[in-house]
mmCIF file of C-alpha atoms in Angstrom:
data_model
loop_
_atom_site.group_PDB
_atom_site.id
_atom_site.type_symbol
_atom_site.label_atom_id
_atom_site.label_comp_id
_atom_site.label_asym_id
_atom_site.label_seq_id
_atom_site.Cartn_x
_atom_site.Cartn_y
_atom_site.Cartn_z
ATOM 1 C CA LEU N 1 50.559 46.249 84.782
ATOM 2 C CA ILE N 2 53.977 45.370 86.035
ATOM 3 C CA GLU N 3 53.512 45.108 89.878
ATOM 4 C CA ASP N 4 54.616 42.840 92.555
ATOM 5 C CA SER N 5 51.727 43.961 95.280
ATOM 6 C CA ILE N 6 48.856 42.281 95.203
ATOM 7 C CA HIS N 7 47.216 44.918 97.120
ATOM 8 C CA TYR N 8 48.110 47.304 94.007
ATOM 9 C CA GLN N 9 47.369 45.062 91.578
ATOM 10 C CA ASN N 10 43.756 44.959 93.193
ATOM 11 C CA LEU N 11 43.323 48.614 93.455
ATOM 12 C CA VAL N 12 44.592 49.296 89.822
ATOM 13 C CA ARG N 13 42.186 46.223 88.539
ATOM 14 C CA LEU N 14 39.458 47.855 90.869
ATOM 15 C CA LEU N 15 39.626 51.222 89.119
ATOM 16 C CA LEU N 16 39.936 49.994 85.486
ATOM 17 C CA GLY N 17 36.870 48.107 85.882
ATOM 18 C CA GLN N 18 34.933 51.032 87.457
ATOM 19 C CA GLN N 19 36.298 53.595 84.941
ATOM 20 C CA PHE N 20 37.822 51.603 81.908
ATOM 21 C CA PRO N 21 35.466 48.641 81.608
ATOM 22 C CA ASP N 22 36.534 48.137 77.794
ATOM 23 C CA VAL N 23 40.499 48.124 78.620
ATOM 24 C CA GLU N 24 41.764 44.644 78.913
ATOM 25 C CA LEU N 25 44.377 44.335 82.055
ATOM 26 C CA HIS N 26 46.938 42.097 82.199
ATOM 27 C CA VAL N 27 49.154 41.915 84.987
ATOM 28 C CA ALA N 28 52.755 40.606 85.889
ATOM 29 C CA GLY N 29 53.908 40.302 89.396
ATOM 30 C CA GLU N 30 57.756 40.776 88.598
ATOM 31 C CA GLY N 31 60.016 42.364 86.125
ATOM 32 C CA ILE N 32 61.276 39.357 84.016
ATOM 33 C CA ALA N 33 57.875 37.924 83.496
ATOM 34 C CA GLY N 34 56.426 41.566 82.967
ATOM 35 C CA LEU N 35 58.907 42.129 80.270
ATOM 36 C CA ALA N 36 58.183 38.804 78.423
ATOM 37 C CA MET N 37 54.545 39.533 78.655
ATOM 38 C CA ALA N 38 54.804 43.057 77.208
ATOM 39 C CA GLY N 39 56.726 41.609 74.456
ATOM 40 C CA GLN N 40 54.097 39.252 73.578
ATOM 41 C CA LEU N 41 51.402 41.424 74.263
ATOM 42 C CA GLN N 42 52.724 44.681 72.999
ATOM 43 C CA PRO N 43 50.216 46.363 74.775
ATOM 44 C CA ASP N 44 49.172 50.058 74.285
ATOM 45 C CA VAL N 45 49.571 51.220 77.613
ATOM 46 C CA LEU N 46 52.351 49.999 80.120
ATOM 47 C CA LEU N 47 51.671 50.622 83.821
ATOM 48 C CA VAL N 48 55.025 49.871 85.825
ATOM 49 C CA ASP N 49 56.010 49.943 89.351
ATOM 50 C CA ILE N 50 59.436 50.885 90.024
ATOM 51 C CA LEU N 51 60.692 48.555 92.652
ATOM 52 C CA LEU N 52 60.233 44.911 91.469
ATOM 53 C CA PRO N 53 61.591 41.483 92.533
ATOM 54 C CA GLY N 54 63.839 40.302 89.746
ATOM 55 C CA ILE N 55 64.581 42.986 87.609
ATOM 56 C CA ASP N 56 64.047 46.787 88.951
ATOM 57 C CA GLY N 57 61.399 48.893 87.340
ATOM 58 C CA ALA N 58 63.906 51.494 85.649
ATOM 59 C CA THR N 59 66.101 48.809 83.997
ATOM 60 C CA LEU N 60 63.003 47.924 82.772
ATOM 61 C CA ILE N 61 61.869 50.838 81.492
ATOM 62 C CA THR N 62 65.541 51.364 79.769
ATOM 63 C CA SER N 63 65.314 48.004 78.416
ATOM 64 C CA LEU N 64 61.710 48.374 77.011
ATOM 65 C CA ARG N 65 63.049 51.709 75.309
ATOM 66 C CA SER N 66 65.623 50.266 73.610
ATOM 67 C CA HIS N 67 63.714 47.872 71.909
ATOM 68 C CA PRO N 68 61.393 49.149 68.894
ATOM 69 C CA GLN N 69 58.825 46.690 69.372
ATOM 70 C CA PHE N 70 57.517 48.752 72.367
ATOM 71 C CA MET N 71 57.642 52.244 70.300
ATOM 72 C CA ASN N 72 53.871 52.062 70.197
ATOM 73 C CA SER N 73 53.433 51.198 74.040
ATOM 74 C CA ARG N 74 52.902 54.440 76.289
ATOM 75 C CA LEU N 75 54.750 54.175 79.570
ATOM 76 C CA LEU N 76 53.335 55.211 82.915
ATOM 77 C CA VAL N 77 55.086 54.693 86.148
ATOM 78 C CA ILE N 78 53.438 54.057 89.337
ATOM 79 C CA THR N 79 55.435 54.207 92.673
ATOM 80 C CA SER N 80 55.439 54.691 96.162
ATOM 81 C CA LEU N 81 58.868 56.472 96.190
ATOM 82 C CA ASP N 82 58.750 60.174 96.761
ATOM 83 C CA GLU N 83 60.746 62.303 94.656
ATOM 84 C CA THR N 84 63.659 62.316 96.481
ATOM 85 C CA GLN N 85 63.880 58.300 96.560
ATOM 86 C CA ARG N 86 63.326 58.645 93.127
ATOM 87 C CA GLU N 87 66.409 60.449 92.023
ATOM 88 C CA PRO N 88 68.713 57.390 91.431
ATOM 89 C CA TYR N 89 65.936 56.433 88.675
ATOM 90 C CA ALA N 90 65.920 59.768 86.987
ATOM 91 C CA PHE N 91 67.785 58.560 84.111
ATOM 92 C CA ALA N 92 65.050 56.070 83.557
ATOM 93 C CA LEU N 93 62.038 58.243 84.382
ATOM 94 C CA ALA N 94 62.785 61.514 82.016
ATOM 95 C CA ASN N 95 59.689 62.434 80.046
ATOM 96 C CA VAL N 96 57.331 59.514 81.698
ATOM 97 C CA PRO N 97 54.335 60.374 83.661
ATOM 98 C CA VAL N 98 54.790 59.002 87.366
ATOM 99 C CA VAL N 99 51.993 58.639 89.832
ATOM 100 C CA HIS N 100 52.648 58.521 93.140
ATOM 101 C CA LYS N 101 50.971 55.839 95.092
ATOM 102 C CA PRO N 102 48.863 57.592 97.318
ATOM 103 C CA ARG N 103 47.595 59.383 94.730
ATOM 104 C CA LEU N 104 46.907 56.717 92.286
ATOM 105 C CA VAL N 105 42.915 56.692 92.483
ATOM 106 C CA ALA N 106 43.138 60.761 91.931
ATOM 107 C CA GLU N 107 45.679 60.923 89.162
ATOM 108 C CA LEU N 108 46.001 57.788 87.225
ATOM 109 C CA PRO N 109 42.483 57.746 85.309
ATOM 110 C CA ALA N 110 43.415 60.866 83.958
ATOM 111 C CA LEU N 111 46.731 59.930 82.666
ATOM 112 C CA LEU N 112 45.545 56.612 81.581
ATOM 113 C CA ALA N 113 42.650 58.122 79.548
ATOM 114 C CA GLN N 114 45.500 60.269 78.105
ATOM 115 C CA ALA N 115 47.724 57.867 77.222
ATOM 116 C CA LEU N 116 44.757 55.674 75.186
ATOM 117 C CA GLY N 117 43.962 58.838 73.612
ATOM 118 C CA ALA N 118 47.449 59.301 72.271
ATOM 119 C CA ARG N 119 47.130 55.944 71.192
ATOM 120 C CA ALA N 120 43.738 56.397 69.239
ATOM 121 C CA LEU N 121 45.400 59.138 67.476
ATOM 122 C CA VAL N 122 48.061 56.965 66.452
ATOM 123 C CA ALA N 123 45.901 54.315 65.164
ATOM 124 C CA LEU B 1 9.265 65.266 95.280
ATOM 125 C CA ASN B 2 12.033 66.945 97.588
ATOM 126 C CA MET B 3 14.816 67.293 94.862
ATOM 127 C CA SER B 4 17.387 67.641 97.410
ATOM 128 C CA GLN B 5 16.992 64.164 98.450
ATOM 129 C CA GLY B 6 19.044 61.435 97.146
ATOM 130 C CA ARG B 7 17.121 59.109 94.706
ATOM 131 C CA VAL B 8 16.965 55.394 94.685
ATOM 132 C CA LEU B 9 15.602 53.211 92.046
ATOM 133 C CA PHE B 10 14.954 49.708 92.752
ATOM 134 C CA VAL B 11 14.118 47.096 90.053
ATOM 135 C CA ASP B 12 12.810 43.716 90.732
ATOM 136 C CA ASP B 13 10.007 41.565 89.403
ATOM 137 C CA ASP B 14 9.241 40.062 92.719
ATOM 138 C CA PRO B 15 6.153 42.316 94.344
ATOM 139 C CA SER B 16 7.214 41.029 98.109
ATOM 140 C CA ILE B 17 10.789 42.046 97.365
ATOM 141 C CA ARG B 18 9.893 45.661 96.239
ATOM 142 C CA ARG B 19 7.493 45.957 99.453
ATOM 143 C CA PHE B 20 10.375 44.736 101.720
ATOM 144 C CA VAL B 21 12.866 47.147 99.972
ATOM 145 C CA GLU B 22 10.383 50.090 100.745
ATOM 146 C CA MET B 23 9.979 49.099 104.265
ATOM 147 C CA ALA B 24 13.394 48.532 104.612
ATOM 148 C CA LEU B 25 14.475 52.044 103.476
ATOM 149 C CA GLU B 26 11.159 54.138 104.674
ATOM 150 C CA THR B 27 13.115 55.739 107.553
ATOM 151 C CA MET B 28 16.032 57.088 105.530
ATOM 152 C CA ASP B 29 16.217 60.465 103.748
ATOM 153 C CA VAL B 30 15.685 59.374 100.468
ATOM 154 C CA THR B 31 13.196 59.074 97.679
ATOM 155 C CA VAL B 32 12.808 55.387 96.882
ATOM 156 C CA SER B 33 11.379 54.440 93.431
ATOM 157 C CA CYS B 34 10.519 50.690 92.792
ATOM 158 C CA CYS B 35 9.897 49.149 89.391
ATOM 159 C CA GLY B 36 8.655 45.939 88.483
ATOM 160 C CA SER B 37 10.659 45.295 85.237
ATOM 161 C CA VAL B 38 13.415 46.814 83.098
ATOM 162 C CA SER B 39 11.185 48.691 80.705
ATOM 163 C CA GLU B 40 9.461 50.129 83.554
ATOM 164 C CA ALA B 41 12.597 51.300 84.846
ATOM 165 C CA ILE B 42 13.967 52.977 81.822
ATOM 166 C CA GLU B 43 10.757 54.964 81.241
ATOM 167 C CA LYS B 44 10.977 56.084 84.837
ATOM 168 C CA LEU B 45 14.748 57.222 84.016
ATOM 169 C CA CYS B 46 13.545 58.626 80.954
ATOM 170 C CA GLU B 47 11.085 60.665 82.674
ATOM 171 C CA HIS B 48 12.716 61.914 85.771
ATOM 172 C CA GLY B 49 16.463 61.881 84.588
ATOM 173 C CA PRO B 50 18.991 59.910 86.432
ATOM 174 C CA VAL B 51 19.028 59.014 89.949
ATOM 175 C CA ASP B 52 21.768 58.563 92.439
ATOM 176 C CA LEU B 53 21.785 55.155 93.031
ATOM 177 C CA LEU B 54 20.271 52.044 90.923
ATOM 178 C CA VAL B 55 19.972 48.698 92.272
ATOM 179 C CA THR B 56 18.667 45.751 90.308
ATOM 180 C CA ASP B 57 17.916 42.048 90.438
ATOM 181 C CA LEU B 58 19.483 40.154 87.385
ATOM 182 C CA MET B 59 17.121 37.628 86.543
ATOM 183 C CA MET B 60 13.578 38.618 85.482
ATOM 184 C CA PRO B 61 11.219 37.789 83.122
ATOM 185 C CA GLY B 62 11.468 39.761 79.728
ATOM 186 C CA ASP B 63 14.803 41.945 79.490
ATOM 187 C CA SER B 64 17.172 40.822 82.876
ATOM 188 C CA GLY B 65 19.481 43.038 84.682
ATOM 189 C CA PHE B 66 22.115 42.723 82.436
ATOM 190 C CA ASP B 67 19.897 44.291 79.696
ATOM 191 C CA LEU B 68 19.267 47.285 81.868
ATOM 192 C CA LEU B 69 23.088 47.681 82.692
ATOM 193 C CA GLN B 70 23.889 47.476 78.709
ATOM 194 C CA ARG B 71 21.494 50.042 77.951
ATOM 195 C CA LEU B 72 22.640 52.223 80.775
ATOM 196 C CA ARG B 73 26.346 51.786 79.246
ATOM 197 C CA ASP B 74 25.005 52.655 75.560
ATOM 198 C CA GLU B 75 23.144 55.817 77.017
ATOM 199 C CA PRO B 76 25.266 57.646 79.937
ATOM 200 C CA ALA B 77 22.554 60.659 79.881
ATOM 201 C CA LEU B 78 20.233 57.891 81.353
ATOM 202 C CA ARG B 79 22.619 56.708 83.949
ATOM 203 C CA GLY B 80 24.059 60.327 84.920
ATOM 204 C CA SER B 81 26.294 59.593 87.807
ATOM 205 C CA ALA B 82 24.376 56.644 89.341
ATOM 206 C CA ARG B 83 26.153 54.258 91.547
ATOM 207 C CA LEU B 84 24.933 50.786 90.203
ATOM 208 C CA ALA B 85 24.471 47.724 92.285
ATOM 209 C CA VAL B 86 23.138 44.268 91.617
ATOM 210 C CA PHE B 87 21.240 42.069 94.217
ATOM 211 C CA SER B 88 20.632 38.522 93.062
ATOM 212 C CA ALA B 89 21.035 35.082 94.092
ATOM 213 C CA GLY B 90 23.611 32.950 92.825
ATOM 214 C CA LEU B 91 26.415 35.631 92.397
ATOM 215 C CA HIS B 92 29.513 33.586 91.723
ATOM 216 C CA GLY B 93 32.897 34.470 90.109
ATOM 217 C CA LYS B 94 31.981 34.658 86.430
ATOM 218 C CA VAL B 95 28.678 36.646 86.912
ATOM 219 C CA GLN B 96 30.749 39.023 89.303
ATOM 220 C CA ALA B 97 33.601 39.838 86.856
ATOM 221 C CA GLU B 98 30.971 40.525 84.351
ATOM 222 C CA LEU B 99 29.203 42.766 86.610
ATOM 223 C CA ALA B 100 32.527 44.685 87.496
ATOM 224 C CA ARG B 101 33.079 45.136 83.771
ATOM 225 C CA TYR B 102 29.820 47.023 83.592
ATOM 226 C CA GLY B 103 30.977 49.146 86.283
ATOM 227 C CA VAL B 104 28.851 47.682 88.886
ATOM 228 C CA TRP B 105 29.699 49.084 92.278
ATOM 229 C CA ARG B 106 28.215 46.955 94.920
ATOM 230 C CA GLN B 107 26.998 43.246 94.442
ATOM 231 C CA LEU B 108 24.261 42.059 97.049
ATOM 232 C CA SER B 109 23.587 38.376 97.328
ATOM 233 C CA LYS B 110 19.918 37.658 98.179
ATOM 234 C CA PRO B 111 18.551 37.190 100.587
ATOM 235 C CA VAL B 112 19.772 40.817 101.624
ATOM 236 C CA SER B 113 19.021 42.106 105.149
ATOM 237 C CA ALA B 114 17.305 45.504 105.736
ATOM 238 C CA SER B 115 20.606 46.680 107.339
ATOM 239 C CA GLU B 116 22.725 45.642 103.968
ATOM 240 C CA LEU B 117 20.485 47.623 102.064
ATOM 241 C CA GLU B 118 20.823 50.505 104.288
ATOM 242 C CA GLU B 119 24.281 50.414 104.285
ATOM 243 C CA CYS B 120 24.603 50.143 100.473
ATOM 244 C CA VAL B 121 22.152 53.204 100.261
ATOM 245 C CA ARG B 122 23.826 55.240 102.786
ATOM 246 C CA ASP B 123 27.332 54.767 101.386
ATOM 247 C CA ALA B 124 26.048 55.352 97.663
ATOM 248 C CA MET B 125 24.414 58.733 99.230
ATOM 249 C CA ALA B 126 28.056 59.576 100.915
ATOM 250 C CA TRP B 127 29.578 59.327 97.561
ATOM 251 C CA ALA B 128 26.900 61.399 95.798
ATOM 252 C CA ALA B 129 27.164 64.183 98.407
ATOM 253 C CA ARG B 130 31.137 64.966 98.030
ATOM 254 C CA PRO B 131 32.415 65.908 99.897
ATOM 255 C CA ILE B 132 31.305 63.893 102.948
ATOM 256 C CA SER B 133 31.592 65.403 105.886
ATOM 257 C CA LEU B 134 29.853 64.367 109.743
ATOM 258 C CA ALA B 135 28.206 67.810 109.808
ATOM 259 C CA VAL B 136 26.336 67.341 106.373
ATOM 260 C CA ARG B 137 25.298 63.965 107.322
ATOM 261 C CA GLU B 138 24.014 65.137 110.194
ATOM 262 C CA GLU B 139 21.990 68.072 108.806
ATOM 263 C CA GLU B 140 20.524 65.640 106.053
ATOM 264 C CA ALA B 141 18.640 63.660 108.321
ATOM 265 C CA GLY B 142 15.550 65.602 108.499
ATOM 266 C CA PRO B 143 13.674 66.741 112.025
ATOM 267 C CA GLY B 144 11.771 63.827 113.637
ATOM 268 C CA GLN B 145 14.359 61.239 112.113
ATOM 269 C CA GLU B 146 17.284 59.670 113.571
ATOM 270 C CA ALA B 147 20.611 60.692 112.230
ATOM 271 C CA LEU B 148 22.366 57.905 110.071
ATOM 272 C CA PRO B 149 25.096 56.178 111.995
ATOM 273 C CA PRO B 150 28.283 58.121 110.649
ATOM 274 C CA LEU B 151 31.508 56.391 109.575
ATOM 275 C CA ALA B 152 34.190 57.137 111.837
ATOM 276 C CA GLN B 153 36.116 60.345 110.726
ATOM 277 C CA PRO B 154 39.468 58.937 110.085
ATOM 278 C CA GLU B 155 38.067 56.556 107.447
ATOM 279 C CA LEU B 156 36.234 59.644 105.683
ATOM 280 C CA ASP B 157 39.474 61.253 105.696
ATOM 281 C CA VAL B 158 41.091 58.484 104.219
ATOM 282 C CA VAL B 159 38.367 58.009 101.843
ATOM 283 C CA GLN B 160 38.866 61.736 100.842
ATOM 284 C CA ALA B 161 42.627 61.936 100.694
ATOM 285 C CA HIS B 162 43.247 58.654 99.032
ATOM 286 C CA PHE B 163 40.347 57.628 97.220
ATOM 287 C CA ALA B 164 39.028 60.527 95.422
ATOM 288 C CA GLY B 165 35.704 60.509 97.819
ATOM 289 C CA ASP B 166 34.738 56.982 96.360
ATOM 290 C CA LEU B 167 33.297 55.236 99.387
ATOM 291 C CA GLY B 168 32.603 52.144 97.365
ATOM 292 C CA LEU B 169 36.050 52.061 95.701
ATOM 293 C CA TYR B 170 37.931 52.197 99.375
ATOM 294 C CA GLN B 171 35.361 49.597 100.769
ATOM 295 C CA ALA B 172 36.277 47.167 97.766
ATOM 296 C CA PHE B 173 40.028 47.887 97.789
ATOM 297 C CA ARG B 174 39.972 47.548 101.866
ATOM 298 C CA ASP B 175 38.181 44.347 101.851
ATOM 299 C CA GLY B 176 40.827 42.807 99.278
ATOM 300 C CA CYS B 177 43.474 43.801 101.479
ATOM 301 C CA CYS B 178 41.892 42.198 104.459
ATOM 302 C CA ARG B 179 41.821 38.862 102.358
ATOM 303 C CA GLN B 180 45.554 39.518 101.074
ATOM 304 C CA PHE B 181 46.849 40.630 104.720
ATOM 305 C CA ALA B 182 46.217 36.777 105.833
ATOM 306 C CA VAL B 183 48.365 35.538 102.842
ATOM 307 C CA ASP B 184 51.165 38.379 103.683
ATOM 308 C CA LEU B 185 50.878 37.204 107.249
ATOM 309 C CA ALA B 186 51.822 33.486 106.068
ATOM 310 C CA ARG B 187 54.501 34.819 103.616
ATOM 311 C CA GLY B 188 56.220 36.827 106.381
ATOM 312 C CA GLU B 189 56.274 34.277 108.705
ATOM 313 C CA ALA B 190 58.135 32.034 106.134
ATOM 314 C CA SER B 191 60.408 34.896 105.451
ATOM 315 C CA ILE B 192 61.720 35.388 109.008
ATOM 316 C CA GLN B 193 62.197 31.864 109.451
ATOM 317 C CA ALA B 194 64.196 31.467 106.431
ATOM 318 C CA LEU B 195 66.178 34.897 106.836
ATOM 319 C CA ASP B 196 64.977 35.716 103.208
ATOM 320 C CA PHE B 197 65.709 39.527 103.705
ATOM 321 C CA GLU B 198 64.873 40.041 100.194
ATOM 322 C CA ASP B 199 61.653 38.832 100.149
ATOM 323 C CA LEU B 200 60.888 40.784 103.519
ATOM 324 C CA LEU B 201 62.172 43.888 102.144
ATOM 325 C CA HIS B 202 59.509 43.850 99.376
ATOM 326 C CA LEU B 203 56.776 42.738 101.547
ATOM 327 C CA ALA B 204 57.460 45.489 104.293
ATOM 328 C CA HIS B 205 57.787 48.003 101.099
ATOM 329 C CA SER B 206 54.433 46.960 100.022
ATOM 330 C CA LEU B 207 52.715 46.873 103.283
ATOM 331 C CA LYS B 208 53.986 50.393 104.528
ATOM 332 C CA SER B 209 52.591 51.687 101.405
ATOM 333 C CA VAL B 210 49.280 49.935 101.489
ATOM 334 C CA LEU B 211 48.707 50.333 105.380
ATOM 335 C CA LEU B 212 49.273 54.184 104.761
ATOM 336 C CA LEU B 213 46.801 54.173 101.818
ATOM 337 C CA LEU B 214 44.333 52.789 104.432
ATOM 338 C CA GLY B 215 45.315 55.244 107.048
ATOM 339 C CA HIS B 216 47.048 53.089 109.412
ATOM 340 C CA LYS B 217 50.244 55.224 109.847
ATOM 341 C CA GLU B 218 51.243 53.521 113.228
ATOM 342 C CA LEU B 219 51.365 49.856 111.419
ATOM 343 C CA SER B 220 52.867 51.631 108.226
ATOM 344 C CA ASP B 221 55.695 53.162 110.359
ATOM 345 C CA ILE B 222 56.413 49.613 111.437
ATOM 346 C CA ALA B 223 56.636 48.216 108.295
ATOM 347 C CA ARG B 224 58.710 51.362 107.288
ATOM 348 C CA ASP B 225 61.356 50.151 109.756
ATOM 349 C CA LEU B 226 61.038 46.736 109.121
ATOM 350 C CA GLU B 227 61.919 47.631 105.547
ATOM 351 C CA SER B 228 65.106 49.622 106.102
ATOM 352 C CA ARG B 229 66.542 46.800 108.580
ATOM 353 C CA ALA B 230 65.505 44.060 106.249
ATOM 354 C CA ALA B 231 67.429 46.308 103.752
ATOM 355 C CA ARG B 232 70.326 46.028 106.185
ATOM 356 C CA THR B 233 69.824 41.976 106.944
ATOM 357 C CA GLU B 234 69.636 42.877 110.493
ATOM 358 C CA ALA B 235 67.914 39.781 111.884
ATOM 359 C CA VAL B 236 68.058 40.705 115.672
ATOM 360 C CA HIS B 237 65.771 44.094 114.569
ATOM 361 C CA CYS B 238 63.549 42.299 111.970
ATOM 362 C CA ALA B 239 62.103 39.717 114.013
ATOM 363 C CA PRO B 240 60.494 41.853 116.859
ATOM 364 C CA LEU B 241 59.474 44.474 113.978
ATOM 365 C CA TRP B 242 57.554 41.696 112.269
ATOM 366 C CA GLN B 243 56.001 40.339 115.220
ATOM 367 C CA ARG B 244 54.421 43.833 115.923
ATOM 368 C CA LEU B 245 53.370 44.110 112.405
ATOM 369 C CA ALA B 246 52.006 40.599 112.162
ATOM 370 C CA GLU B 247 49.908 41.354 115.282
ATOM 371 C CA GLY B 248 48.483 44.542 113.665
ATOM 372 C CA LEU B 249 47.715 42.738 110.591
ATOM 373 C CA ALA B 250 45.911 39.799 112.243
ATOM 374 C CA ARG B 251 43.817 42.560 114.354
ATOM 375 C CA LEU B 252 42.754 44.039 110.625
ATOM 376 C CA THR B 253 42.236 40.455 109.045
ATOM 377 C CA ALA B 254 40.231 38.903 112.029
ATOM 378 C CA GLN B 255 38.040 42.301 112.358
ATOM 379 C CA PRO B 256 37.652 44.366 109.618
ATOM 380 C CA TYR B 257 36.904 47.706 110.404
ATOM 381 C CA VAL B 258 33.866 47.785 113.119
ATOM 382 C CA ARG B 259 32.235 50.949 112.841
#
């Protein structure tokens, strides 16, 4: 999880603890640390916020996609931006599932299960 | 056995605590079973099927509460959709994290008051009986029994709209937010002093969405204004907006959600 808001870090941690107790969660609070951590851990799934201090999430996603080492990481974007506000980042968000933060509890579990399931098929 | 009633299973080896639990929940509209051991609890679950809420002690002779949690994880049919709660002495960081990994929804530290127990049961039942509404809750309390003190409707709406009806998740998140707001207050204060608009912008952006998630629309609107003023580095507007936001956060931190 690359997310600067402690509140949303907490919410994702609670949600995963409850519904995905076997998933190991690592958290980075800003973009550059997140990129370094992602390189180190090569996670199965990356949850990325768009507006981040340091490097913004859209640039981060573009960067991830240009590195073959992340080919096996599934991406999910979480954001409080609505669809209009997301337009400037459209270049990075094509074909990436996006969760709007007000719907995080309702939507993230299914998308995450899907991403983890897809990974299981690849493995 | 009234099948429409919520079902609660308590596991504790101490007979005086079992008696206390039975008395504390006597007036609630739920069926309560108390067991003295993990094996007895599993026997009950096998025989009568899953319950709505299972509360267990951790340290018991024979199998421990952790053994019970492991068994429920291994056999999801035994657990069904039960909310899991633990009541125990000595719940510290490492144990708490371990319990969270088992999907434990609420952790009660002994000694537990009757009202804490009631609240735990009430919240678990509200969750089991989704969607929660005041009307349903009042009907559920049978004749001759007092209606349970209801949650405030705006809070219930928030649980429905933003937490998929999961009251426990909402409360855990809200409690964490109240603690974090104290940190946010100090950070905002420092940003204002240093005219660090970049940091203020990120803080306001985060608070805008968190406050909305928790149902505090007015405070969220202030945070949104602050975000856009910070983006334009308008110090003269940022200071009073932060002041109002800080007052609101301080209220939430000092007095988390009186019902």
